[in-house]
Short mmCIF file of C-alpha atoms in Angstrom, two decimals:
data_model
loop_
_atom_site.label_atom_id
_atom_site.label_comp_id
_atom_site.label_asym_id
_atom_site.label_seq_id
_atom_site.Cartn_x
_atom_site.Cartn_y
_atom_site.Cartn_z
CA UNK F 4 36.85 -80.12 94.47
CA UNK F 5 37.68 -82.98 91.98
CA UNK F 6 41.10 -85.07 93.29
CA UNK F 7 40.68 -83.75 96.91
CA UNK F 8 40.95 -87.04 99.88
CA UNK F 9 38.55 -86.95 102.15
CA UNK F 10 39.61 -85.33 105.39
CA UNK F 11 42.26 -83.69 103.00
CA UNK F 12 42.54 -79.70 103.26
CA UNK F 13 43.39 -77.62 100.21
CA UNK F 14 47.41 -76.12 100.58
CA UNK F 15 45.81 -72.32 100.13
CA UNK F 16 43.11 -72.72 102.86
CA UNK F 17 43.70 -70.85 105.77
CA UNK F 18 41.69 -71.84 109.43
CA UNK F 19 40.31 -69.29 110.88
CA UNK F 20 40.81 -69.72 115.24
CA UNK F 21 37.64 -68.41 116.91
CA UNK F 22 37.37 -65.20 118.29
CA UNK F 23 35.72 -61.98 118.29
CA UNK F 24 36.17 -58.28 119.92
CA UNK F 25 38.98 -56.76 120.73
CA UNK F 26 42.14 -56.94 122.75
CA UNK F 27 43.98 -54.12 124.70
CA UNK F 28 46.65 -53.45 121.60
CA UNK F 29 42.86 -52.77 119.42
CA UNK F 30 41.96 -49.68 122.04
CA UNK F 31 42.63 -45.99 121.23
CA UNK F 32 41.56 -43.06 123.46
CA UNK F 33 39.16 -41.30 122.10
CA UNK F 34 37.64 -43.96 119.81
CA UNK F 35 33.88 -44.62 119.77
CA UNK F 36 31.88 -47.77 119.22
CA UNK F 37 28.48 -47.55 118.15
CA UNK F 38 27.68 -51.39 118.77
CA UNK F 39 26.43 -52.96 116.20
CA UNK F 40 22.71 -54.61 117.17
CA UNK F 41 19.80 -53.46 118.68
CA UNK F 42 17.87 -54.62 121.32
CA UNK F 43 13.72 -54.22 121.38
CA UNK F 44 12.50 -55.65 125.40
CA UNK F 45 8.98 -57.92 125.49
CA UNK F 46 6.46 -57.50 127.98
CA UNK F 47 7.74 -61.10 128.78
CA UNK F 48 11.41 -60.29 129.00
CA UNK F 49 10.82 -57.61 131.35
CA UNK F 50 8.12 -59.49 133.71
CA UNK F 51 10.63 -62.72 134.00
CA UNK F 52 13.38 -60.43 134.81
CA UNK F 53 10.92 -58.49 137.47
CA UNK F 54 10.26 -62.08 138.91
CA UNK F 55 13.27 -63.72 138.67
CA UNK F 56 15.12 -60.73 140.64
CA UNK F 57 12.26 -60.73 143.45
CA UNK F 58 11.42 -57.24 142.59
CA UNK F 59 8.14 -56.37 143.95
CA UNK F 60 7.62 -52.80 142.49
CA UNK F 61 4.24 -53.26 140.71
CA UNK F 62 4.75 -50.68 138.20
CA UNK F 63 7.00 -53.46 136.33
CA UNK F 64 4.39 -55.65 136.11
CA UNK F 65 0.73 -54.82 136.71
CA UNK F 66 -0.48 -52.54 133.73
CA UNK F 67 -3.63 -51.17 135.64
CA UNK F 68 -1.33 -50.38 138.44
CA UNK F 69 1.14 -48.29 136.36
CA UNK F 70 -1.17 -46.32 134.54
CA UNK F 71 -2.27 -44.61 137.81
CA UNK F 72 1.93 -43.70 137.71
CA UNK F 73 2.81 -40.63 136.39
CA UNK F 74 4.48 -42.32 133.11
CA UNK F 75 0.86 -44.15 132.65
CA UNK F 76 1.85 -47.83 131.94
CA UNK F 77 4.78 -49.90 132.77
CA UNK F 78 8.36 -49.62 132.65
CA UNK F 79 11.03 -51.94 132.51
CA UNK F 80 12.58 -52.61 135.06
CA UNK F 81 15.88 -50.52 135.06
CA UNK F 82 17.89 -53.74 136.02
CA UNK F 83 17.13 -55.24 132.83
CA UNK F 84 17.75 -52.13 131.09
CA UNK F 85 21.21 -51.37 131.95
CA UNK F 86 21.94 -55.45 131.64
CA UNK F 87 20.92 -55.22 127.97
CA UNK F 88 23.22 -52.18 127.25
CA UNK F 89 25.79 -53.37 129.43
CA UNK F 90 25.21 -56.69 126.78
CA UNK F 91 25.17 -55.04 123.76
CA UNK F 92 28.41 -53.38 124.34
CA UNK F 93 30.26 -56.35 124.91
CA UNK F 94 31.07 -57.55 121.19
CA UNK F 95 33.20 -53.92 121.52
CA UNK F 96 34.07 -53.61 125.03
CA UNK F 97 34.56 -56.74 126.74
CA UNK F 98 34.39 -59.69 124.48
CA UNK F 99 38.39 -60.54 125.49
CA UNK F 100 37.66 -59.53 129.11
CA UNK F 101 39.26 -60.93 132.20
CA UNK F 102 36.92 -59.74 135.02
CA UNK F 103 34.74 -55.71 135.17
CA UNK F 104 36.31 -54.04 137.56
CA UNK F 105 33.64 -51.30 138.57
CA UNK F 106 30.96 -49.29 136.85
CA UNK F 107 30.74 -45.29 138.08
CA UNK F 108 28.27 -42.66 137.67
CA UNK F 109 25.25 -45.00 136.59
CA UNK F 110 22.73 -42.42 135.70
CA UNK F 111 18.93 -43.61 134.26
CA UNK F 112 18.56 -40.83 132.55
CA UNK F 113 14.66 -41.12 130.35
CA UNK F 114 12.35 -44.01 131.06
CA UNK F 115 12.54 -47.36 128.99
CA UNK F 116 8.96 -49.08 128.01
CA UNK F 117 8.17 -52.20 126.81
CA UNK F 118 8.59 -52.24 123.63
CA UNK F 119 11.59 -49.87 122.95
CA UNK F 120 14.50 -51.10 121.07
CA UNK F 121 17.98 -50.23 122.83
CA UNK F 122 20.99 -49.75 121.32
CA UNK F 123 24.26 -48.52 123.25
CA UNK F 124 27.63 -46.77 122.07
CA UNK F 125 31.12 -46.25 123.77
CA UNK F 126 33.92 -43.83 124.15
CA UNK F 127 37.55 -45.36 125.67
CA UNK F 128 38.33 -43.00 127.80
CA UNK F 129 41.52 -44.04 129.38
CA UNK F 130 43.63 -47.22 129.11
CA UNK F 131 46.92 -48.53 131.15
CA UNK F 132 48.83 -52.08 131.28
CA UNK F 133 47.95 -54.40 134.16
CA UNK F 134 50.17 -53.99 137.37
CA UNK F 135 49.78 -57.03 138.04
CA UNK F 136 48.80 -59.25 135.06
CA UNK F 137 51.33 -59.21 132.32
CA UNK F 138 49.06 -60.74 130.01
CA UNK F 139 46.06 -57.88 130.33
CA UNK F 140 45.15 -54.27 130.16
CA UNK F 141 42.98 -51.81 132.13
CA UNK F 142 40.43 -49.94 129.50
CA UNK F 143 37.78 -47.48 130.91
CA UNK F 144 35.08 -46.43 128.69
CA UNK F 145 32.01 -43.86 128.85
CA UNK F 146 28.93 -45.87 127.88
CA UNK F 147 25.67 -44.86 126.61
CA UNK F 148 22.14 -46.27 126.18
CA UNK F 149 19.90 -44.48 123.43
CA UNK F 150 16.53 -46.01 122.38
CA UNK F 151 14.95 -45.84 119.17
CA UNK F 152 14.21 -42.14 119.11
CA UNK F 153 18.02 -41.52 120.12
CA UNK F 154 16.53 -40.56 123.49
CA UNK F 155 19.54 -40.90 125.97
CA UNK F 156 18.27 -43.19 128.92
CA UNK F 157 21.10 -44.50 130.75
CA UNK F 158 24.93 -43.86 131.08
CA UNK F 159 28.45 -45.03 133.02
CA UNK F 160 31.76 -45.50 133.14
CA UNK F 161 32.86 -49.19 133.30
CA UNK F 162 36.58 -50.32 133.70
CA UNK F 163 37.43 -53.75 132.45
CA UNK F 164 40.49 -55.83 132.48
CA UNK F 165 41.12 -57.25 128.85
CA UNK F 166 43.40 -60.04 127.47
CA UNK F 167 46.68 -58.18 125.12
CA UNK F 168 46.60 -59.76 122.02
CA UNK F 169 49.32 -62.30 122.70
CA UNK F 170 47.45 -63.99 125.87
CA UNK F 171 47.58 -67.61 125.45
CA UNK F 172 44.63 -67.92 128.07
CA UNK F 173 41.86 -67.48 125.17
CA UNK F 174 43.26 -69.39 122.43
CA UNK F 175 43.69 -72.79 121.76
CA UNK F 176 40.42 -73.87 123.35
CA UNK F 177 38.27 -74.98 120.09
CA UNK F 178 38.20 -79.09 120.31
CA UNK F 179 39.90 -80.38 117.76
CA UNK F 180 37.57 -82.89 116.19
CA UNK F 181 38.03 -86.72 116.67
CA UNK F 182 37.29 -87.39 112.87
CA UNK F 183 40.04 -85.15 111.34
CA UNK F 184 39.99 -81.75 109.93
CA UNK F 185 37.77 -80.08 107.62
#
């Protein structure tokens, strides 16, 4: 912009704190998220996670193994699975979380195979205030994993704590930059 100082900002330009998902104030019972990306799980993702937890169950890993297995060639390892869903709800779920407080009724409900895409969606199912944390909320959702067919393969119910929207505990913590503002 022609006149503008270096270092300078416009009156009419607003800054924009970080942030991203939601906060207890943002949850209604009854609402469903259908989270917005997709995950599709490599032969390599699923080996390195087979490996790196020290699970030895060779239909994860050894293809002429698993196709003596009634499914016929390898599946992912369920661990992996339900981490990815678990992930790809978080943008919705727990993106302002404080801690999980406990996942019920995990049920793997169709097999997942290397190259299926995941993709997960959630239902709040109840909500309270913290007893004991001012500052945070107590959300329980019903969670769903559906691959690209729309073949259910996992579910739960996870309760999380999340930050209320006036929490100072996630704000403020962008660096302010040593040469000045944009």
């Amino acid at each position: 912009m022609i006149g503008l100082i270096v270092g300078e900002q416009e009156p009419h330009v607003t800054v924009h704190e970080p942030s991203i998902g939601r906060y207890y104030e943002d949850f209604t019972i009854g609402d469903v998220y259908q989270h917005p990306m997709g995950r599709t799980i490599g032969e390599s993702d699923n080996t390195w996670f087979t490996l790196l937890t020290m699970n030895t169950n060779q239909n994860h890993f050894n293809a002429h193994f698993a196709a003596k297995a009634p499914t016929g060639k390898i599946i992912v390892n369920s661990g992996l699975s339900v981490a990815i869903v678990l992930g790809l709800s978080v943008i919705d779920v727990s993106q302002t979380a404080i801690m999980n407080l406990g996942w019920d009724g995990i049920k793997l409900t169709h097999p997942v195979f290397v190259g299926d895409t995941l993709y997960a969606e959630s239902k709040v199912t109840g909500k309270r205030e913290s007893k004991s944390r001012p500052y945070a909320g107590i959300v329980t959702c019903y969670t769903r994993g559906l691959n690209q067919d729309g073949d259910e393969v996992m579910s739960w119910t996870r309760t999380v704590m999340v930050y209320k929207r006036d929490a100072p505990h996630d704000k403020g913590y962008f660096p302010q930059a040593k040469t000045g503002p944009l």
